[in-house]
């Protein structure tokens, strides 16, 4: 009996310690009912949505750029007239023309537009030739066409020369028309001498031809 009492006295502190440790560590409990219900409601709730729209490739409303050639070869231009609107320098600026920041080519003097193909880059160069000089150039090309027996082509160049000379002013206009009258009479004589057939009309000089004929007879 004395031994049992001593055993119980030695085991009692250990049991008391184990009892305190078991009380200190709480046992895992099931989650409260309100927390579980709130989680379930979050899962099953339908949030506000918007239907996805289709993509469009043509949904722009941009203004037109109006690109392209505005003045063709041989056409009359004045100072500031736009000859070509372009992006990049597909057409290169030449004599008496300017190049804008957006690569627009415009005239710096009054004259006739002339396109020239060639150069290292094999591109068209845009030039504005004064009226008198452009008329002389057309007469020269008319004589070159007659050398190849192209009488209709020659008459076309003479028509362009007449148009250019009429746009000139003062003495340049008179000199140009006199030179044109001589060119017309010479080409007519060549056509008659070679018996060539002319399809198109011949530019009429009017009184200027008569004055030339009168001066030649004298």
Short mmCIF file of N, CA and C in Angstrom, two decimals, residues 16-176:
data_model
loop_
_atom_site.label_atom_id
_atom_site.label_comp_id
_atom_site.label_asym_id
_atom_site.label_seq_id
_atom_site.Cartn_x
_atom_site.Cartn_y
_atom_site.Cartn_z
N UNK A 16 -0.92 15.80 -14.55
CA UNK A 16 -1.38 17.19 -14.55
C UNK A 16 -0.74 17.97 -15.71
N UNK A 17 0.55 17.70 -16.01
CA UNK A 17 1.23 18.39 -17.11
C UNK A 17 0.61 18.02 -18.46
N UNK A 18 0.31 16.74 -18.63
CA UNK A 18 -0.29 16.28 -19.87
C UNK A 18 -1.69 16.85 -20.02
N UNK A 19 -2.38 16.99 -18.95
CA UNK A 19 -3.71 17.57 -19.03
C UNK A 19 -3.67 19.03 -19.45
N UNK A 20 -2.67 19.78 -18.90
CA UNK A 20 -2.54 21.20 -19.31
C UNK A 20 -2.15 21.33 -20.77
N UNK A 21 -1.27 20.43 -21.29
CA UNK A 21 -0.87 20.51 -22.69
C UNK A 21 -2.01 20.16 -23.61
N UNK A 22 -2.81 19.21 -23.20
CA UNK A 22 -3.97 18.86 -24.05
C UNK A 22 -4.98 19.99 -24.08
N UNK A 23 -5.13 20.67 -22.97
CA UNK A 23 -6.04 21.81 -22.97
C UNK A 23 -5.50 22.99 -23.79
N UNK A 24 -4.15 23.14 -23.87
CA UNK A 24 -3.57 24.28 -24.59
C UNK A 24 -3.70 24.12 -26.10
N UNK A 25 -3.59 22.88 -26.64
CA UNK A 25 -3.70 22.66 -28.09
C UNK A 25 -5.14 22.40 -28.45
N UNK A 26 -5.80 23.36 -29.13
CA UNK A 26 -7.22 23.16 -29.47
C UNK A 26 -7.35 22.11 -30.56
N UNK A 27 -8.38 21.39 -30.48
CA UNK A 27 -8.68 20.37 -31.49
C UNK A 27 -9.27 21.04 -32.71
N UNK A 28 -8.89 20.56 -33.94
CA UNK A 28 -9.46 21.18 -35.16
C UNK A 28 -10.94 20.97 -35.20
N UNK A 29 -11.65 22.04 -35.48
CA UNK A 29 -13.10 22.01 -35.54
C UNK A 29 -13.54 22.21 -36.98
N UNK A 30 -14.69 21.84 -37.30
CA UNK A 30 -15.27 22.06 -38.63
C UNK A 30 -15.55 23.55 -38.80
N UNK A 31 -15.46 24.08 -40.03
CA UNK A 31 -15.73 25.51 -40.26
C UNK A 31 -17.14 25.86 -39.89
N UNK A 32 -17.32 27.06 -39.45
CA UNK A 32 -18.69 27.46 -39.10
C UNK A 32 -19.61 27.38 -40.30
N UNK A 33 -20.86 27.29 -40.01
CA UNK A 33 -21.85 27.13 -41.09
C UNK A 33 -21.93 28.38 -41.94
N UNK A 34 -21.80 29.59 -41.33
CA UNK A 34 -21.95 30.83 -42.10
C UNK A 34 -20.80 31.03 -43.09
N UNK A 35 -19.56 30.59 -42.71
CA UNK A 35 -18.42 30.72 -43.63
C UNK A 35 -18.61 29.80 -44.82
N UNK A 36 -19.06 28.59 -44.62
CA UNK A 36 -19.27 27.65 -45.72
C UNK A 36 -20.37 28.15 -46.66
N UNK A 37 -21.41 28.72 -46.12
CA UNK A 37 -22.51 29.22 -46.95
C UNK A 37 -22.06 30.41 -47.79
N UNK A 38 -21.22 31.29 -47.19
CA UNK A 38 -20.76 32.44 -47.95
C UNK A 38 -19.84 32.02 -49.11
N UNK A 39 -18.98 31.03 -48.89
CA UNK A 39 -18.12 30.52 -49.96
C UNK A 39 -18.95 29.90 -51.07
N UNK A 40 -19.99 29.18 -50.70
CA UNK A 40 -20.87 28.57 -51.71
C UNK A 40 -21.60 29.61 -52.52
N UNK A 41 -22.01 30.67 -51.83
CA UNK A 41 -22.70 31.74 -52.56
C UNK A 41 -21.76 32.47 -53.52
N UNK A 42 -20.46 32.61 -53.18
CA UNK A 42 -19.49 33.24 -54.07
C UNK A 42 -19.29 32.40 -55.32
N UNK A 43 -19.28 31.07 -55.16
CA UNK A 43 -19.06 30.19 -56.31
C UNK A 43 -20.27 30.20 -57.24
N UNK A 44 -21.45 30.15 -56.69
CA UNK A 44 -22.66 30.03 -57.51
C UNK A 44 -23.22 31.37 -57.96
N UNK A 45 -22.58 32.50 -57.60
CA UNK A 45 -23.11 33.81 -57.99
C UNK A 45 -22.81 34.10 -59.46
N UNK A 46 -23.71 34.71 -60.23
CA UNK A 46 -23.52 35.08 -61.63
C UNK A 46 -23.14 36.56 -61.69
N UNK A 47 -21.91 36.80 -62.10
CA UNK A 47 -21.43 38.18 -62.16
C UNK A 47 -21.91 38.84 -63.44
N UNK A 48 -21.88 40.22 -63.46
CA UNK A 48 -22.31 40.97 -64.63
C UNK A 48 -21.28 40.80 -65.76
N UNK A 49 -21.72 40.41 -66.95
CA UNK A 49 -20.83 40.16 -68.10
C UNK A 49 -21.33 40.93 -69.31
N UNK A 50 -20.41 41.10 -70.30
CA UNK A 50 -20.75 41.77 -71.56
C UNK A 50 -20.36 40.86 -72.71
N UNK A 51 -21.20 40.76 -73.69
CA UNK A 51 -20.93 39.89 -74.83
C UNK A 51 -19.77 40.44 -75.65
N UNK A 52 -18.83 39.58 -76.01
CA UNK A 52 -17.66 40.01 -76.79
C UNK A 52 -18.08 40.36 -78.21
N UNK A 53 -17.69 41.56 -78.66
CA UNK A 53 -18.02 41.99 -80.01
C UNK A 53 -16.99 41.51 -81.01
N UNK A 54 -17.39 41.37 -82.27
CA UNK A 54 -16.48 40.95 -83.33
C UNK A 54 -15.58 42.09 -83.78
N UNK A 55 -14.41 41.76 -84.29
CA UNK A 55 -13.46 42.76 -84.77
C UNK A 55 -13.81 43.19 -86.20
N UNK A 56 -13.51 44.45 -86.50
CA UNK A 56 -13.79 44.99 -87.84
C UNK A 56 -12.50 45.54 -88.44
N UNK A 57 -12.28 45.24 -89.73
CA UNK A 57 -11.09 45.73 -90.41
C UNK A 57 -11.33 47.06 -91.11
N UNK A 58 -12.57 47.44 -91.26
CA UNK A 58 -12.88 48.67 -92.00
C UNK A 58 -13.63 49.65 -91.10
N UNK A 59 -13.17 49.77 -89.86
CA UNK A 59 -13.86 50.64 -88.92
C UNK A 59 -13.28 52.03 -88.82
N UNK A 60 -12.56 52.48 -89.85
CA UNK A 60 -11.92 53.80 -89.81
C UNK A 60 -12.75 54.81 -90.59
N UNK A 61 -12.53 56.06 -90.27
CA UNK A 61 -13.21 57.16 -90.96
C UNK A 61 -12.19 58.24 -91.30
N UNK A 62 -11.09 57.84 -91.98
CA UNK A 62 -10.02 58.77 -92.29
C UNK A 62 -10.35 59.55 -93.56
N UNK A 63 -9.80 60.74 -93.64
CA UNK A 63 -10.02 61.59 -94.79
C UNK A 63 -9.14 61.15 -95.97
N UNK A 64 -9.62 61.31 -97.21
CA UNK A 64 -8.79 60.92 -98.37
C UNK A 64 -7.58 61.83 -98.50
N UNK A 65 -6.48 61.26 -99.01
CA UNK A 65 -5.21 61.99 -99.13
C UNK A 65 -5.06 62.69 -100.47
N UNK A 66 -5.88 62.35 -101.46
CA UNK A 66 -5.85 63.01 -102.78
C UNK A 66 -4.46 62.93 -103.41
N UNK A 67 -3.89 61.73 -103.43
CA UNK A 67 -2.56 61.56 -104.00
C UNK A 67 -2.67 61.35 -105.51
N UNK A 68 -1.56 61.62 -106.21
CA UNK A 68 -1.51 61.36 -107.64
C UNK A 68 -1.00 62.55 -108.42
N UNK A 69 -0.99 62.40 -109.75
CA UNK A 69 -0.52 63.44 -110.67
C UNK A 69 -1.66 64.44 -110.90
N UNK A 70 -1.39 65.71 -110.64
CA UNK A 70 -2.39 66.77 -110.80
C UNK A 70 -2.22 67.52 -112.12
N UNK A 71 -1.01 67.59 -112.63
CA UNK A 71 -0.74 68.28 -113.89
C UNK A 71 0.05 67.34 -114.79
N UNK A 72 -0.44 67.13 -116.01
CA UNK A 72 0.23 66.20 -116.92
C UNK A 72 1.28 66.96 -117.73
N UNK A 73 2.04 66.22 -118.53
CA UNK A 73 3.09 66.82 -119.33
C UNK A 73 2.54 67.77 -120.38
N UNK A 74 3.14 68.96 -120.48
CA UNK A 74 2.69 69.97 -121.42
C UNK A 74 1.64 70.91 -120.88
N UNK A 75 1.09 70.63 -119.70
CA UNK A 75 0.04 71.47 -119.14
C UNK A 75 0.63 72.74 -118.53
N UNK A 76 -0.15 73.80 -118.62
CA UNK A 76 0.29 75.10 -118.09
C UNK A 76 0.16 75.12 -116.57
N UNK A 77 1.15 75.70 -115.90
CA UNK A 77 1.12 75.87 -114.45
C UNK A 77 1.59 77.27 -114.11
N UNK A 78 1.10 77.73 -112.98
CA UNK A 78 1.53 79.01 -112.43
C UNK A 78 2.31 78.77 -111.14
N UNK A 79 2.81 79.83 -110.56
CA UNK A 79 3.60 79.70 -109.34
C UNK A 79 2.73 79.15 -108.21
N UNK A 80 3.20 78.09 -107.58
CA UNK A 80 2.48 77.50 -106.46
C UNK A 80 1.53 76.38 -106.84
N UNK A 81 1.32 76.14 -108.12
CA UNK A 81 0.43 75.04 -108.52
C UNK A 81 1.04 73.70 -108.15
N UNK A 82 0.19 72.82 -107.62
CA UNK A 82 0.65 71.48 -107.23
C UNK A 82 0.66 70.60 -108.47
N UNK A 83 1.78 69.98 -108.72
CA UNK A 83 1.93 69.10 -109.87
C UNK A 83 1.69 67.65 -109.49
N UNK A 84 2.26 67.21 -108.37
CA UNK A 84 2.13 65.82 -107.93
C UNK A 84 2.02 65.80 -106.41
N UNK A 85 1.07 65.03 -105.91
CA UNK A 85 1.01 64.69 -104.48
C UNK A 85 1.41 63.22 -104.35
N UNK A 86 2.38 62.95 -103.50
CA UNK A 86 2.91 61.60 -103.38
C UNK A 86 3.42 61.36 -101.98
N UNK A 87 3.66 60.09 -101.67
CA UNK A 87 4.31 59.67 -100.44
C UNK A 87 5.62 59.00 -100.83
N UNK A 88 6.72 59.63 -100.49
CA UNK A 88 8.00 59.18 -101.00
C UNK A 88 8.32 59.95 -102.28
N UNK A 89 9.51 59.75 -102.79
CA UNK A 89 9.96 60.48 -103.98
C UNK A 89 9.99 59.54 -105.18
N UNK A 90 8.81 59.04 -105.56
CA UNK A 90 8.71 58.26 -106.79
C UNK A 90 9.00 59.15 -107.99
N UNK A 91 8.52 60.40 -107.94
CA UNK A 91 8.83 61.41 -108.94
C UNK A 91 9.83 62.39 -108.30
N UNK A 92 10.95 62.61 -108.97
CA UNK A 92 11.99 63.46 -108.45
C UNK A 92 11.79 64.90 -108.90
N UNK A 93 12.09 65.88 -108.05
CA UNK A 93 11.98 67.28 -108.47
C UNK A 93 13.14 67.68 -109.37
N UNK A 94 12.82 68.47 -110.40
CA UNK A 94 13.83 68.93 -111.34
C UNK A 94 13.95 70.45 -111.32
N UNK A 95 13.98 71.05 -112.52
CA UNK A 95 14.15 72.49 -112.64
C UNK A 95 12.85 73.22 -112.38
N UNK A 96 12.95 74.33 -111.64
CA UNK A 96 11.83 75.26 -111.39
C UNK A 96 10.67 74.61 -110.65
N UNK A 97 10.95 73.60 -109.83
CA UNK A 97 9.91 73.00 -108.99
C UNK A 97 10.46 72.88 -107.57
N UNK A 98 9.56 72.80 -106.61
CA UNK A 98 9.92 72.64 -105.21
C UNK A 98 9.37 71.34 -104.65
N UNK A 99 9.96 70.89 -103.55
CA UNK A 99 9.55 69.66 -102.88
C UNK A 99 9.14 69.99 -101.46
N UNK A 100 7.88 69.68 -101.11
CA UNK A 100 7.36 69.96 -99.78
C UNK A 100 7.77 68.90 -98.77
N UNK A 101 7.38 69.13 -97.51
CA UNK A 101 7.71 68.18 -96.44
C UNK A 101 7.00 66.85 -96.64
N UNK A 102 5.83 66.87 -97.25
CA UNK A 102 5.09 65.63 -97.53
C UNK A 102 5.35 65.12 -98.94
N UNK A 103 6.50 65.53 -99.54
CA UNK A 103 6.95 65.10 -100.86
C UNK A 103 6.05 65.60 -101.99
N UNK A 104 5.31 66.67 -101.74
CA UNK A 104 4.51 67.27 -102.80
C UNK A 104 5.40 68.12 -103.70
N UNK A 105 5.25 67.96 -105.01
CA UNK A 105 6.02 68.72 -105.98
C UNK A 105 5.14 69.85 -106.51
N UNK A 106 5.63 71.08 -106.43
CA UNK A 106 4.87 72.25 -106.85
C UNK A 106 5.75 73.15 -107.71
N UNK A 107 5.10 74.02 -108.48
CA UNK A 107 5.81 74.88 -109.42
C UNK A 107 6.36 76.11 -108.72
N UNK A 108 7.55 76.50 -109.11
CA UNK A 108 8.17 77.72 -108.60
C UNK A 108 8.07 78.88 -109.58
N UNK A 109 7.86 78.58 -110.86
CA UNK A 109 7.68 79.61 -111.90
C UNK A 109 6.53 79.18 -112.80
N UNK A 110 6.05 80.12 -113.59
CA UNK A 110 5.01 79.80 -114.57
C UNK A 110 5.65 79.19 -115.81
N UNK A 111 5.00 78.20 -116.37
CA UNK A 111 5.53 77.54 -117.56
C UNK A 111 4.73 76.29 -117.87
N UNK A 112 5.35 75.35 -118.56
CA UNK A 112 4.73 74.08 -118.94
C UNK A 112 5.44 72.93 -118.25
N UNK A 113 4.66 71.93 -117.85
CA UNK A 113 5.20 70.77 -117.15
C UNK A 113 5.87 69.84 -118.15
N UNK A 114 7.01 69.32 -117.76
CA UNK A 114 7.73 68.36 -118.59
C UNK A 114 8.29 67.25 -117.71
N UNK A 115 7.99 66.00 -118.09
CA UNK A 115 8.49 64.81 -117.39
C UNK A 115 9.65 64.23 -118.20
N UNK A 116 10.74 63.93 -117.51
CA UNK A 116 11.93 63.35 -118.15
C UNK A 116 12.25 62.05 -117.44
N UNK A 117 12.40 60.96 -118.22
CA UNK A 117 12.73 59.65 -117.67
C UNK A 117 14.22 59.41 -117.79
N UNK A 118 14.82 58.90 -116.72
CA UNK A 118 16.23 58.55 -116.79
C UNK A 118 16.93 58.79 -115.47
N UNK A 119 18.24 58.94 -115.53
CA UNK A 119 19.03 59.12 -114.33
C UNK A 119 19.52 57.81 -113.76
N UNK A 120 20.28 57.91 -112.68
CA UNK A 120 20.82 56.72 -112.03
C UNK A 120 19.72 55.87 -111.40
N UNK A 121 18.69 56.52 -110.91
CA UNK A 121 17.62 55.78 -110.23
C UNK A 121 16.52 55.33 -111.17
N UNK A 122 16.60 55.69 -112.44
CA UNK A 122 15.58 55.32 -113.43
C UNK A 122 14.19 55.77 -112.96
N UNK A 123 14.06 57.08 -112.78
CA UNK A 123 12.82 57.66 -112.31
C UNK A 123 12.43 58.82 -113.22
N UNK A 124 11.17 59.27 -113.04
CA UNK A 124 10.71 60.45 -113.74
C UNK A 124 11.15 61.70 -112.95
N UNK A 125 11.68 62.66 -113.68
CA UNK A 125 12.03 63.95 -113.10
C UNK A 125 11.04 64.99 -113.60
N UNK A 126 10.48 65.76 -112.69
CA UNK A 126 9.46 66.75 -113.02
C UNK A 126 10.13 68.11 -113.17
N UNK A 127 9.88 68.78 -114.30
CA UNK A 127 10.44 70.11 -114.57
C UNK A 127 9.32 71.04 -115.01
N UNK A 128 9.55 72.31 -114.77
CA UNK A 128 8.66 73.36 -115.30
C UNK A 128 9.51 74.21 -116.24
N UNK A 129 9.16 74.16 -117.53
CA UNK A 129 9.91 74.86 -118.57
C UNK A 129 9.17 76.13 -118.92
N UNK A 130 9.84 77.28 -119.04
CA UNK A 130 9.16 78.51 -119.48
C UNK A 130 8.49 78.33 -120.84
N UNK A 131 7.46 79.12 -121.10
CA UNK A 131 6.62 78.92 -122.29
C UNK A 131 7.43 79.01 -123.58
N UNK A 132 8.26 80.03 -123.70
CA UNK A 132 9.05 80.20 -124.93
C UNK A 132 10.01 79.03 -125.13
N UNK A 133 10.68 78.62 -124.11
CA UNK A 133 11.63 77.51 -124.21
C UNK A 133 10.90 76.20 -124.50
N UNK A 134 9.72 76.01 -123.92
CA UNK A 134 8.97 74.79 -124.18
C UNK A 134 8.49 74.75 -125.62
N UNK A 135 8.09 75.90 -126.17
CA UNK A 135 7.69 75.95 -127.58
C UNK A 135 8.85 75.60 -128.51
N UNK A 136 10.04 76.14 -128.21
CA UNK A 136 11.21 75.80 -129.02
C UNK A 136 11.53 74.31 -128.94
N UNK A 137 11.37 73.73 -127.76
CA UNK A 137 11.62 72.30 -127.60
C UNK A 137 10.64 71.47 -128.42
N UNK A 138 9.37 71.87 -128.44
CA UNK A 138 8.37 71.14 -129.23
C UNK A 138 8.66 71.25 -130.72
N UNK A 139 9.10 72.41 -131.19
CA UNK A 139 9.46 72.55 -132.61
C UNK A 139 10.65 71.66 -132.96
N UNK A 140 11.62 71.60 -132.08
CA UNK A 140 12.77 70.73 -132.31
C UNK A 140 12.35 69.27 -132.40
N UNK A 141 11.45 68.85 -131.53
CA UNK A 141 10.97 67.47 -131.57
C UNK A 141 10.12 67.21 -132.80
N UNK A 142 9.45 68.25 -133.30
CA UNK A 142 8.68 68.09 -134.54
C UNK A 142 9.62 67.81 -135.72
N UNK A 143 10.75 68.51 -135.80
CA UNK A 143 11.72 68.26 -136.87
C UNK A 143 12.33 66.85 -136.73
N UNK A 144 12.54 66.41 -135.50
CA UNK A 144 13.05 65.05 -135.31
C UNK A 144 12.04 64.01 -135.78
N UNK A 145 10.75 64.27 -135.55
CA UNK A 145 9.72 63.34 -136.01
C UNK A 145 9.63 63.33 -137.54
N UNK A 146 9.80 64.48 -138.17
CA UNK A 146 9.76 64.53 -139.64
C UNK A 146 10.96 63.82 -140.25
N UNK A 147 12.06 63.79 -139.56
CA UNK A 147 13.22 63.05 -140.07
C UNK A 147 12.92 61.55 -140.15
N UNK A 148 11.98 61.06 -139.33
CA UNK A 148 11.56 59.66 -139.36
C UNK A 148 10.26 59.48 -140.15
N UNK A 149 9.84 60.52 -140.90
CA UNK A 149 8.61 60.50 -141.72
C UNK A 149 7.36 60.30 -140.86
N UNK A 150 7.38 60.82 -139.64
CA UNK A 150 6.21 60.76 -138.75
C UNK A 150 5.53 62.13 -138.77
N UNK A 151 4.77 62.37 -139.85
CA UNK A 151 4.22 63.71 -140.04
C UNK A 151 3.12 64.03 -139.03
N UNK A 152 2.29 63.05 -138.67
CA UNK A 152 1.23 63.32 -137.70
C UNK A 152 1.81 63.62 -136.32
N UNK A 153 2.86 62.91 -135.97
CA UNK A 153 3.52 63.18 -134.68
C UNK A 153 4.14 64.58 -134.69
N UNK A 154 4.70 64.96 -135.82
CA UNK A 154 5.30 66.28 -135.93
C UNK A 154 4.24 67.38 -135.80
N UNK A 155 3.07 67.17 -136.40
CA UNK A 155 2.01 68.16 -136.27
C UNK A 155 1.50 68.26 -134.83
N UNK A 156 1.54 67.15 -134.13
CA UNK A 156 1.15 67.20 -132.72
C UNK A 156 2.11 68.05 -131.90
N UNK A 157 3.40 67.91 -132.16
CA UNK A 157 4.38 68.75 -131.46
C UNK A 157 4.22 70.22 -131.84
N UNK A 158 3.90 70.50 -133.11
CA UNK A 158 3.69 71.89 -133.51
C UNK A 158 2.46 72.49 -132.83
N UNK A 159 1.43 71.68 -132.61
CA UNK A 159 0.27 72.16 -131.87
C UNK A 159 0.61 72.52 -130.43
N UNK A 160 1.45 71.69 -129.79
CA UNK A 160 1.89 72.01 -128.43
C UNK A 160 2.76 73.28 -128.42
N UNK A 161 3.57 73.45 -129.47
CA UNK A 161 4.40 74.66 -129.55
C UNK A 161 3.53 75.90 -129.70
N UNK A 162 2.48 75.81 -130.49
CA UNK A 162 1.57 76.96 -130.64
C UNK A 162 0.91 77.31 -129.31
N UNK A 163 0.49 76.29 -128.57
CA UNK A 163 -0.14 76.52 -127.27
C UNK A 163 0.84 77.20 -126.31
N UNK A 164 2.09 76.77 -126.32
CA UNK A 164 3.09 77.34 -125.42
C UNK A 164 3.45 78.77 -125.83
N UNK A 165 3.59 79.01 -127.13
CA UNK A 165 3.94 80.37 -127.58
C UNK A 165 2.83 81.37 -127.28
N UNK A 166 1.57 80.94 -127.37
CA UNK A 166 0.45 81.85 -127.07
C UNK A 166 0.40 82.21 -125.58
N UNK A 167 0.98 81.37 -124.72
CA UNK A 167 1.02 81.69 -123.29
C UNK A 167 2.15 82.64 -122.94
N UNK A 168 3.13 82.76 -123.81
CA UNK A 168 4.22 83.70 -123.56
C UNK A 168 3.73 85.14 -123.73
N UNK A 169 4.55 86.06 -123.30
CA UNK A 169 4.15 87.47 -123.31
C UNK A 169 5.19 88.32 -124.03
N UNK A 170 4.69 89.40 -124.66
CA UNK A 170 5.60 90.39 -125.25
C UNK A 170 6.35 89.88 -126.45
N UNK A 171 7.63 90.21 -126.48
CA UNK A 171 8.47 89.86 -127.62
C UNK A 171 8.67 88.35 -127.74
N UNK A 172 8.68 87.66 -126.63
CA UNK A 172 8.85 86.20 -126.69
C UNK A 172 7.70 85.55 -127.45
N UNK A 173 6.51 86.07 -127.29
CA UNK A 173 5.36 85.52 -128.01
C UNK A 173 5.49 85.77 -129.51
N UNK A 174 5.87 86.99 -129.91
CA UNK A 174 6.02 87.29 -131.33
C UNK A 174 7.13 86.46 -131.97
N UNK A 175 8.26 86.37 -131.30
CA UNK A 175 9.37 85.58 -131.84
C UNK A 175 8.99 84.10 -131.95
N UNK A 176 8.30 83.63 -130.97
CA UNK A 176 7.90 82.22 -131.00
C UNK A 176 6.93 81.91 -132.12
#
